[in-house]
Short mmCIF file of C-alpha atoms and ligand atoms in Angstrom, two decimals:
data_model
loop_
_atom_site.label_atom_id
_atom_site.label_comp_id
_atom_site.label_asym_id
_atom_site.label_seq_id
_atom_site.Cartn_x
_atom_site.Cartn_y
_atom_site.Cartn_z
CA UNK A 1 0.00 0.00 0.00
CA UNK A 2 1.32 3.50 -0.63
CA UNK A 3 2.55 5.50 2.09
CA UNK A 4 1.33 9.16 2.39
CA UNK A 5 2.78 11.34 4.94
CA UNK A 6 1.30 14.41 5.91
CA UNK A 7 4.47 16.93 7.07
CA UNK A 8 2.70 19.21 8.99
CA UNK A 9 4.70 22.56 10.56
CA UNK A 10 3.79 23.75 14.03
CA UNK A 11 5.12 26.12 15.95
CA UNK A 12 3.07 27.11 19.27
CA UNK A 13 0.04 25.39 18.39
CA UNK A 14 -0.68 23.85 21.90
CA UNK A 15 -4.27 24.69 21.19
CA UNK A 16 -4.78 22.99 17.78
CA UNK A 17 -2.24 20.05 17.10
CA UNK A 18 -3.88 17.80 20.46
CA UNK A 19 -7.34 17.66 18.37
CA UNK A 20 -5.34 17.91 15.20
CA UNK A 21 -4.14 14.53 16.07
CA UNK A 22 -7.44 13.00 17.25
CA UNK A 23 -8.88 13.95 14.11
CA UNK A 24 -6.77 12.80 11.99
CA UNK A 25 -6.08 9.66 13.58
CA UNK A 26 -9.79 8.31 14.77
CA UNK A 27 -11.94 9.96 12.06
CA UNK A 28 -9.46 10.74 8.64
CA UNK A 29 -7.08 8.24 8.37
CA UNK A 30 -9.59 4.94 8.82
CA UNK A 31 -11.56 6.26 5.52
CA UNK A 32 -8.09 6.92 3.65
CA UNK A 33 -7.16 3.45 1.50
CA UNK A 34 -3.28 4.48 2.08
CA UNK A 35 -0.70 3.99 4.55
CA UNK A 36 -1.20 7.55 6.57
CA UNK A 37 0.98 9.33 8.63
CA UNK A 38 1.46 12.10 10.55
CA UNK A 39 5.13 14.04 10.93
CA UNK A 40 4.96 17.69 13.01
CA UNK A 41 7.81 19.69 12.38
CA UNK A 42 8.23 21.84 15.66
CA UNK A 43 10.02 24.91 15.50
CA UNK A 44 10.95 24.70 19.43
CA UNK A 45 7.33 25.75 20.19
CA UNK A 46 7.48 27.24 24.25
CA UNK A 47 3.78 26.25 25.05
CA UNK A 48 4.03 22.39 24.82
CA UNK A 49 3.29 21.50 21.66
CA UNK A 50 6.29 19.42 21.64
CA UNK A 51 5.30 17.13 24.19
CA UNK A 52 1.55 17.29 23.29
CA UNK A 53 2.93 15.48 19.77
CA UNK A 54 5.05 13.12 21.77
CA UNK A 55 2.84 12.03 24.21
CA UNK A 56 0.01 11.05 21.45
CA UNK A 57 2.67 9.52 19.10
CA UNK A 58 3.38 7.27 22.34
CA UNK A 59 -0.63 6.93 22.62
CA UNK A 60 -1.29 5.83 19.08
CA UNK A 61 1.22 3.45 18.08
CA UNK A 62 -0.41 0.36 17.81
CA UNK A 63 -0.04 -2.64 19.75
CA UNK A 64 2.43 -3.97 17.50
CA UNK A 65 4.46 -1.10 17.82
CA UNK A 66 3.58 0.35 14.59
CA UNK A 67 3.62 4.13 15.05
CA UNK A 68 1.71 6.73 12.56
CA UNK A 69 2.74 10.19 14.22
CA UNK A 70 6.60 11.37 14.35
CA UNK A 71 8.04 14.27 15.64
CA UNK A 72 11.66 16.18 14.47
CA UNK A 73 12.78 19.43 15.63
CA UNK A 74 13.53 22.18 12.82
CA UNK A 75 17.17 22.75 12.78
CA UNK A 76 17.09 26.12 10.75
CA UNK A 77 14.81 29.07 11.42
CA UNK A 78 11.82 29.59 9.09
CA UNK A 79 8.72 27.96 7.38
CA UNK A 80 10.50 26.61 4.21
CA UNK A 81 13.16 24.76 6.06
CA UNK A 82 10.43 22.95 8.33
CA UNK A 83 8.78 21.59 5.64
CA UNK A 84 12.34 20.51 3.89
CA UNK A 85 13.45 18.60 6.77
CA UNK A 86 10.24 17.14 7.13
CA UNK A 87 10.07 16.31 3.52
CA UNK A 88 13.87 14.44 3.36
CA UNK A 89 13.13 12.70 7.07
CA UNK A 90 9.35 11.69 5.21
CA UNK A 91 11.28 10.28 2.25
CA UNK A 92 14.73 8.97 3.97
CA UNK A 93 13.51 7.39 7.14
CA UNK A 94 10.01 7.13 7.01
CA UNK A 95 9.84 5.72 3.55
CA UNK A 96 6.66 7.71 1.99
CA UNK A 97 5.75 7.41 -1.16
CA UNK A 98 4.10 10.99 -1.18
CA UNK A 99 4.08 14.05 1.13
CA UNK A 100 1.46 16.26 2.08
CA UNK A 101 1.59 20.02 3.06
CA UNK A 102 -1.06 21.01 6.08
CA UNK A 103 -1.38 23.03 8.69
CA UNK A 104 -2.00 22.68 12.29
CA UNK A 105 -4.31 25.62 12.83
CA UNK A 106 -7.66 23.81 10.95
CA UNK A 107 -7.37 26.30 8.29
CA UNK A 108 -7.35 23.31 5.75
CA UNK A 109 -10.22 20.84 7.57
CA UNK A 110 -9.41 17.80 7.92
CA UNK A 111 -11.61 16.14 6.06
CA UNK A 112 -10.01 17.67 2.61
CA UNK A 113 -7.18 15.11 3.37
CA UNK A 114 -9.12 12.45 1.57
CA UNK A 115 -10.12 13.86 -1.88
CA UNK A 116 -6.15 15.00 -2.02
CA UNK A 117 -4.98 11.39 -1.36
CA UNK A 118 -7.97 10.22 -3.54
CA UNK A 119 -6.42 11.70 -6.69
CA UNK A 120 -3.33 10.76 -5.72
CA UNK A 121 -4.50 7.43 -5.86
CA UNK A 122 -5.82 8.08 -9.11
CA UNK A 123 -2.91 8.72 -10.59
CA UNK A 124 -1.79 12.44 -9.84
CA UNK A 125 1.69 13.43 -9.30
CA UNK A 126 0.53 16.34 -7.92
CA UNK A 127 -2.36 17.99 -5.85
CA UNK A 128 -3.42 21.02 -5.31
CA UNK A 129 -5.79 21.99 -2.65
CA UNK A 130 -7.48 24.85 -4.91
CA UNK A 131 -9.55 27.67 -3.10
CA UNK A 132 -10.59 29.20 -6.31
CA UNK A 133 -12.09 26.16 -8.15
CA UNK A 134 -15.89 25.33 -7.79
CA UNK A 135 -16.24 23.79 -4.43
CA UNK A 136 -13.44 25.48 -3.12
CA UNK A 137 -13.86 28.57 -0.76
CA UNK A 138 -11.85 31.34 1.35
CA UNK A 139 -13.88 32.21 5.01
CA UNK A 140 -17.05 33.48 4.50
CA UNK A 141 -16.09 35.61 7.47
CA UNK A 142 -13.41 37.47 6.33
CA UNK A 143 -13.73 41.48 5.03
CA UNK A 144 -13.71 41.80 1.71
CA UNK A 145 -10.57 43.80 2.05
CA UNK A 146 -8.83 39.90 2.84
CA UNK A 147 -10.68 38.44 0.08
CA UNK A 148 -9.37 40.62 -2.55
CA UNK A 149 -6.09 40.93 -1.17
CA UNK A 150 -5.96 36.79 -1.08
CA UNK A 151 -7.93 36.79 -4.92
CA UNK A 152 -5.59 39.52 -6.42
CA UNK A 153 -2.47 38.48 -5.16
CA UNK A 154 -3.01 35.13 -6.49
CA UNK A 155 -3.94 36.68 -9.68
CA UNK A 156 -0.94 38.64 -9.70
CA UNK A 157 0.97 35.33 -9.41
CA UNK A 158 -0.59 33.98 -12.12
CA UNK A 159 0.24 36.60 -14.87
CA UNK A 160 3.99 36.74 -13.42
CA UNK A 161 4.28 33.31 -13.96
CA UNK A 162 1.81 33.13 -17.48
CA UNK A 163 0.20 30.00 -15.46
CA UNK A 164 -3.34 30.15 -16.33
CA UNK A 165 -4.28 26.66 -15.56
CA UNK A 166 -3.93 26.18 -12.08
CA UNK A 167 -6.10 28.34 -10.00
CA UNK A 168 -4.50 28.90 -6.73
CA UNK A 169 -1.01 29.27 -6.40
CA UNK A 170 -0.62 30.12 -2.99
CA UNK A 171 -2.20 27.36 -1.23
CA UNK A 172 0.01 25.76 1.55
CA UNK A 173 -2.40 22.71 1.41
CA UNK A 174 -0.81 20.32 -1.10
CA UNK A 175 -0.20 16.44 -2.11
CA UNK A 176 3.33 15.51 -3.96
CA UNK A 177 4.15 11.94 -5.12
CA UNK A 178 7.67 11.51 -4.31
CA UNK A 179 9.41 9.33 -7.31
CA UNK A 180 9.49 12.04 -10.47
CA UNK A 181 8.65 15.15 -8.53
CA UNK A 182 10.15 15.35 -4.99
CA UNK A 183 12.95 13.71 -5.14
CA UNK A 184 13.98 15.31 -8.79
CA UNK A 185 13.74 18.86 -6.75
CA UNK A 186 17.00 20.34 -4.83
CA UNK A 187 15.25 21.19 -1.51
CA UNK A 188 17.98 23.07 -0.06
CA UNK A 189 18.27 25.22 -2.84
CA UNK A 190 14.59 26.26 -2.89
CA UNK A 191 14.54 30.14 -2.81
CA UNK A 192 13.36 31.95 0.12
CA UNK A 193 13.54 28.80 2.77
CA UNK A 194 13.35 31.32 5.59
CA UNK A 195 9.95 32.84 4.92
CA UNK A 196 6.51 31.42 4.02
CA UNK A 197 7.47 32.55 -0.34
CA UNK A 198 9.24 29.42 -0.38
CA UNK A 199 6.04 27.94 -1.42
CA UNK A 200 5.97 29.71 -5.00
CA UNK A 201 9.33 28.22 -5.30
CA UNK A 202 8.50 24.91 -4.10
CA UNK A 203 4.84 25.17 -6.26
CA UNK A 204 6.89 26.29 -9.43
CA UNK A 205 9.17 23.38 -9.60
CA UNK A 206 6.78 20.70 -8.62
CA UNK A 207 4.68 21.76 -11.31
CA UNK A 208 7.90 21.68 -13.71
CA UNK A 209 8.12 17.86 -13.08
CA UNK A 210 4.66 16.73 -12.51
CA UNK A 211 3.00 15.24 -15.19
CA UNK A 212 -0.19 14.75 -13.88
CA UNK A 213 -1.18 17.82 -11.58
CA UNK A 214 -4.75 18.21 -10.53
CA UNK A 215 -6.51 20.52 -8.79
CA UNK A 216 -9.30 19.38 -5.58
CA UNK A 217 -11.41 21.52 -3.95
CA UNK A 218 -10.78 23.21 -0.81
CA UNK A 219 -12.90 25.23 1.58
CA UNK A 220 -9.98 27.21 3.50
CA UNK A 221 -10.80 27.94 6.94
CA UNK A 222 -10.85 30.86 9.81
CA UNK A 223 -8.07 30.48 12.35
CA UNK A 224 -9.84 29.65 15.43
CA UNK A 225 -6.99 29.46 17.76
CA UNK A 226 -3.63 31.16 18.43
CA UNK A 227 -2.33 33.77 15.78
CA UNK A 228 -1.25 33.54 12.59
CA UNK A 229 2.82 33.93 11.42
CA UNK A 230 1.70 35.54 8.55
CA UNK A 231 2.55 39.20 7.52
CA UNK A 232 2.92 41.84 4.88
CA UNK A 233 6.55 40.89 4.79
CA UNK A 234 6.31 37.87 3.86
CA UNK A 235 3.77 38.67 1.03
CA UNK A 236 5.91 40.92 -0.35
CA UNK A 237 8.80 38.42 -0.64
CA UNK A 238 5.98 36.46 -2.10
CA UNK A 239 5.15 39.00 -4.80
CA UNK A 240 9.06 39.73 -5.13
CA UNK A 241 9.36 35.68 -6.13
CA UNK A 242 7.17 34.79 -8.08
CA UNK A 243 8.33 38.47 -10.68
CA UNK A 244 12.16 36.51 -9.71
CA UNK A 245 10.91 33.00 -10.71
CA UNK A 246 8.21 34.76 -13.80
CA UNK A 247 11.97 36.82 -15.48
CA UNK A 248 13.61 33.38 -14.93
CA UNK A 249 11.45 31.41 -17.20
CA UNK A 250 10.98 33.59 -19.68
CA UNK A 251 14.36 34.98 -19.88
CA UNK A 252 16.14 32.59 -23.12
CA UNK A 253 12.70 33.52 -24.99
CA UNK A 254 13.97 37.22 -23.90
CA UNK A 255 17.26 36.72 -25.49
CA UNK A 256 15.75 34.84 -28.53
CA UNK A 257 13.84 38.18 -29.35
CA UNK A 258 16.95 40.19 -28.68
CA UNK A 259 18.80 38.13 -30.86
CA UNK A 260 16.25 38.11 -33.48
CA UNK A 261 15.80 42.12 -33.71
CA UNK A 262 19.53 42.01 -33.71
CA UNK A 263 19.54 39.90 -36.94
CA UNK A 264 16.65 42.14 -38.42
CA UNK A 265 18.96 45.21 -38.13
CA UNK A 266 21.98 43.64 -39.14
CA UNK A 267 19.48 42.56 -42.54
CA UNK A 268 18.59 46.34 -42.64
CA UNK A 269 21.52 47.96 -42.26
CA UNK A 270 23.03 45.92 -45.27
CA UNK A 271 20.34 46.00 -47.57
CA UNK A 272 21.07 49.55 -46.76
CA UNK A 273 25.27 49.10 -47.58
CA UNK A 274 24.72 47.15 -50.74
CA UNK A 275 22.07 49.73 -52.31
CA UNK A 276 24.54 52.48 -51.29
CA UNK A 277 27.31 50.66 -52.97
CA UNK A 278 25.02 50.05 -55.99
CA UNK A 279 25.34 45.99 -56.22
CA UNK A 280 23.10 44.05 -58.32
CA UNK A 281 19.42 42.90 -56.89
CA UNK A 282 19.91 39.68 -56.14
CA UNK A 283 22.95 40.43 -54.07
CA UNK A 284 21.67 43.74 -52.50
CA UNK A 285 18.51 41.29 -51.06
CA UNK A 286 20.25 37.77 -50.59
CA UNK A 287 23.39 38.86 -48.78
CA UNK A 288 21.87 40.92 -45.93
CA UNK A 289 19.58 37.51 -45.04
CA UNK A 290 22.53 35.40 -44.62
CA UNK A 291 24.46 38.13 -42.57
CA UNK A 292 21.39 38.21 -40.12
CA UNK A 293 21.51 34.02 -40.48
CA UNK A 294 25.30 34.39 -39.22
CA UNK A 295 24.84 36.91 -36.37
CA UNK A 296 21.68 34.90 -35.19
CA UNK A 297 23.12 31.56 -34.87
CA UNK A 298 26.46 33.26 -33.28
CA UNK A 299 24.93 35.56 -30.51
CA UNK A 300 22.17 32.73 -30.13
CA UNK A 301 25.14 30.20 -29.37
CA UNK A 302 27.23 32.41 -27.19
CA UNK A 303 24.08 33.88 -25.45
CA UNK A 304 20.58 32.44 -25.80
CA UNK A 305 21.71 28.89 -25.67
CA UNK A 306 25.14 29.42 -23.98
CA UNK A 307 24.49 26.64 -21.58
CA UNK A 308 24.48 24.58 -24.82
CA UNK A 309 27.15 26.26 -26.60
CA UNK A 310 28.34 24.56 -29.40
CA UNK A 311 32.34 24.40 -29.88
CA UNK A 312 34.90 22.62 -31.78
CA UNK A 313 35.21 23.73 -35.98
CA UNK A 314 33.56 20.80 -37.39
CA UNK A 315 30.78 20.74 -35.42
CA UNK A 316 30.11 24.77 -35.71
CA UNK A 317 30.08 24.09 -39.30
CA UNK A 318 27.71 21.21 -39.47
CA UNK A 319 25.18 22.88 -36.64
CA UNK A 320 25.39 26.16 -38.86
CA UNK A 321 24.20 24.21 -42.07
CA UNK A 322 20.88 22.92 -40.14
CA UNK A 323 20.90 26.05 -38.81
CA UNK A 324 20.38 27.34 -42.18
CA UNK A 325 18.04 24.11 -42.75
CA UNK A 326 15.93 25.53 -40.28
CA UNK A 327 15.81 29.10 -41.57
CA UNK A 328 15.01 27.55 -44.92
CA UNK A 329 11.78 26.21 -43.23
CA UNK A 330 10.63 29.89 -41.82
CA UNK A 331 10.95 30.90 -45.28
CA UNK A 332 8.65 28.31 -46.85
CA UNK A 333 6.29 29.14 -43.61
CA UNK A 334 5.78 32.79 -43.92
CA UNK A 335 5.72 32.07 -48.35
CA UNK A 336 2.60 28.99 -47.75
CA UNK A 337 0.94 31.25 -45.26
CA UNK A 338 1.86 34.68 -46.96
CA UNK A 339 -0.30 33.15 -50.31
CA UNK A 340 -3.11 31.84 -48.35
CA UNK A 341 -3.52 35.58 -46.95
CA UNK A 342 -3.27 37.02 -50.77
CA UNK A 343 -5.94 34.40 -51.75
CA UNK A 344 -8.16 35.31 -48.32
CA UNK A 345 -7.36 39.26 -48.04
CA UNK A 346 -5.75 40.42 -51.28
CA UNK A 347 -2.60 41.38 -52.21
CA UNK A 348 -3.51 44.90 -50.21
CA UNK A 349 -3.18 43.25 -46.43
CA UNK A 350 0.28 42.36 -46.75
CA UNK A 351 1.24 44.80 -44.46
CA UNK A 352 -0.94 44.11 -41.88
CA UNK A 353 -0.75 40.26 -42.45
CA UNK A 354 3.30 40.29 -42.26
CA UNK A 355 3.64 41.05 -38.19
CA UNK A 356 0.72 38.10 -37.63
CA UNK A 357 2.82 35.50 -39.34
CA UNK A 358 6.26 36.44 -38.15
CA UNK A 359 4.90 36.13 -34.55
CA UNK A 360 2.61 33.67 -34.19
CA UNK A 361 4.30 31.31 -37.08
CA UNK A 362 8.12 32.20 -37.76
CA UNK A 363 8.77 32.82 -34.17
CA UNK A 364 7.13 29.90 -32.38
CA UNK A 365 8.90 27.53 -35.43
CA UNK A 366 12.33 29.22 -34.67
CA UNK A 367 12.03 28.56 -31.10
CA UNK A 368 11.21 25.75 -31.41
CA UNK A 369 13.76 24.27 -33.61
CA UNK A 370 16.40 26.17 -31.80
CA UNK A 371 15.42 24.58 -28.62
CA UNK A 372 14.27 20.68 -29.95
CA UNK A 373 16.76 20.29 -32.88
CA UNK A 374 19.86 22.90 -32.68
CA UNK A 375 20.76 23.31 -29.16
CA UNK A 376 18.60 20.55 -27.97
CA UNK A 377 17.26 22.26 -24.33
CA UNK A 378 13.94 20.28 -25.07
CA UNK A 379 14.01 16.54 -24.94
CA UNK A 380 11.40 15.05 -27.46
CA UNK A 381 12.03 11.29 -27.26
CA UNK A 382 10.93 10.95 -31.21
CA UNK A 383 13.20 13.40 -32.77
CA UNK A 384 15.69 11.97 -30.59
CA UNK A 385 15.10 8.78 -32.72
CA UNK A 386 14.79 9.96 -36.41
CA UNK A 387 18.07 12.44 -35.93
CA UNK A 388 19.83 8.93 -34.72
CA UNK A 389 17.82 6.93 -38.07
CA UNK A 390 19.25 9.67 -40.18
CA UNK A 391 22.50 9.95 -38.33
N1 GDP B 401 7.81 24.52 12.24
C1 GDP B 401 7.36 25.74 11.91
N2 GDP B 401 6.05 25.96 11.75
C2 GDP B 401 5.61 27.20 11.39
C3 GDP B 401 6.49 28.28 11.20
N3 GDP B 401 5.76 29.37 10.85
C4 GDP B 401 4.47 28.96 10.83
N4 GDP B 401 4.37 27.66 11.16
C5 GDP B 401 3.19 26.77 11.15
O1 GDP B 401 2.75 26.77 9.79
C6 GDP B 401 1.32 26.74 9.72
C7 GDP B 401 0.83 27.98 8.99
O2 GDP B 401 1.16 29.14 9.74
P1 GDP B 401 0.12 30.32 10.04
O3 GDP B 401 0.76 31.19 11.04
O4 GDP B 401 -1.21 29.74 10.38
O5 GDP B 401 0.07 31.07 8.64
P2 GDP B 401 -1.19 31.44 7.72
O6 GDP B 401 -2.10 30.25 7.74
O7 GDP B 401 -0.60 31.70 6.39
O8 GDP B 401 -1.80 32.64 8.32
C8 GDP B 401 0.85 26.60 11.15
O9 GDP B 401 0.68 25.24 11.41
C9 GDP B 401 2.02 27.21 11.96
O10 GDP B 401 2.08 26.68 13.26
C10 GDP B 401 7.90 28.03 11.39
O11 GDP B 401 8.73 28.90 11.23
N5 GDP B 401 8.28 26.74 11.73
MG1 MG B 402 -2.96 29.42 9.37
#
């Protein structure tokens, strides 16, 4: 049976983690068709929460001395870190098969454990407890001020990080399957570890290797008990992230452009040369396009793709002839879908129609290719296999 840990932080939550426990234990875990367990993470709590975990984990284990709630001391200040050492003592001592973030304070109810581990089950790599999906809810009792500080800052997060299809990226109340996901994540080098942003981090790469993520209702809760750690610092570091993590992913595609305006002034200016200089036509139009092929693939190989930089004379050579193989493509593109626009429009929309094609067809292709067949950042399995058939 799989094993499901829930890592659950805690730090003065006297008040909460006692029935925490119960709950979990007599009423949640019974329904759940996985192994369950329970791992607090104190953060040397001063009002007994510490013992409070220890004396149940002694109450609960089972007869044959099978125990379902651990406790470990957080060696490093600060939210992030509590769940990372409760995530590598989860995976390397308690052997779990998936991880679960949750709070102590009832903000995510207990019984949302069991839909999470449900689609789990089902084949997820990764859940989301979602508070803006149907069936998912923030406090009915908070002001409206909260709500829309909670709705647009997600928002904001979204558009930073062009991730439109999951709906709440802020959630602290989520399911990862260990084998393809956790374990392919550096933990320790998670941004932010001190504060409560880690979680965009954390969110942002888990979604990078989960293949199956879903999203399951939740109906977030009021704190009842104790006060929050929350503050405007940290959701300003959270903000400050996600614009960190949003530049980060987008940044080769940055270059790309760069490179490619760079190319489209290099094609200028010596259109520009040659016409001065008086050269014939078909010089004065086909050299410029090859200069602009040659800057492109250099300033994309020391730049753009400099990770992937490609060295050594032969193999310069040979990667600038596809290179060229590829450019050769762009220019069928934009000629196929530059005569199905005379044949729709007329010859007088060629103008407008020129700026549509370059960026949603010549650009995309480029990219593409650049990235699957040139410098090879993308891994496609299949054109792995017909570059080694043609070899
Ligand atoms: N171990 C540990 N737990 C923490 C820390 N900060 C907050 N927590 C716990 O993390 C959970 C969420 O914190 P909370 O203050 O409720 O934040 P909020 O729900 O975002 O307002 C609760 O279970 C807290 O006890 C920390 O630095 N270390
Ligand atoms: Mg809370």
């Amino acid at each position: 049976m799989d094993k499901v840990i829930i890592v659950m932080p805690a730090w003065n939550e006297a008040e909460n983690i006692r029935e925490m426990i119960k709950v979990l234990i007599n009423d949640e875990f019974p329904k759940i068709e996985a192994n369950m367990e329970l791992l607090v993470v104190d953060n040397h709590s001063t009002d007994g929460t510490k013992e409070i975990v220890e004396e149940a984990s002694k109450k609960y284990t089972s007869s044959t001395g099978h125990k379902n709630i651990y406790l470990i001391e957080q060696d490093k200040p600060g939210l992030g870190w509590a769940y990372v050492r409760g995530f590598q003592y989860a995976v390397s001592k308690l052997n779990a098969n998936a991880v679960m973030e949750m709070d102590a304070d009832f903000q995510h109810p207990p019984r949302f454990v069991k839909p999470m581990v449900d689609a789990y089950l089902k084949g997820a790599d990764y859940c989301i407890g979602s508070r803006y999906i149907k069936g998912g809810s923030v406090p009915k009792e908070w002001a409206e001020s909260r709500k829309a500080v909670s709705f647009f800052g997600n928002l904001f997060i979204r558009l930073v990080l062009l991730n439109f299809k999951i709906h709440d990226l802020t959630t602290g109340f989520r399911l990862t399957r260990v084998k393809g996901v956790l374990d392919k994540i550096d933990l320790e080098k998670l941004h932010d570890l001190d504060r409560f942003s880690y979680k965009v981090d954390l969110l942002y790469q888990s979604l990078k290797n989960s293949k199956k993520t879903v999203e399951v209702p939740l109906e977030f809760a009021s704190r009842t008990k104790e006060k929050s750690k929350f503050n405007w610092k940290e959701m300003i570091s959270t903000f400050k992230l996600a614009i960190i993590l949003g530049i980060k992913d987008k940044q080769r595609f940055i270059k790309f452009g760069t490179v490619g305006f760079i190319g489209y002034l290099v094609n200028a200016i010596f259109l520009r040369i040659l016409t001065v200089l008086g050269s014939p036509s078909i010089i004065a139009w086909s050299v410029p396009v090859e200069l602009s092929i040659v800057s492109n693939f250099i300033l994309n190989n020391i730049w753009t793709f400099k990770e992937k930089k490609i060295e050594g004379t032969k193999a310069v050579i040979s990667k600038f002839l596809q290179f060229n193989g590829t450019s050769l493509g762009a220019l069928v593109i934009q000629t196929v879908a530059g005569i199905i626009g005379d044949v729709l429009f007329g010859v007088g929309y060629r103008q407008i129609l020129l700026p549509f094609i370059i960026v949603f067809l010549v650009l995309p292709y480029n990219y593409f290719m650049y990235n699957a067949i040139i410098w090879k950042t993308w891994k496609f399995p299949a054109i792995a296999w017909i570059q080694k058939l043609l070899g």
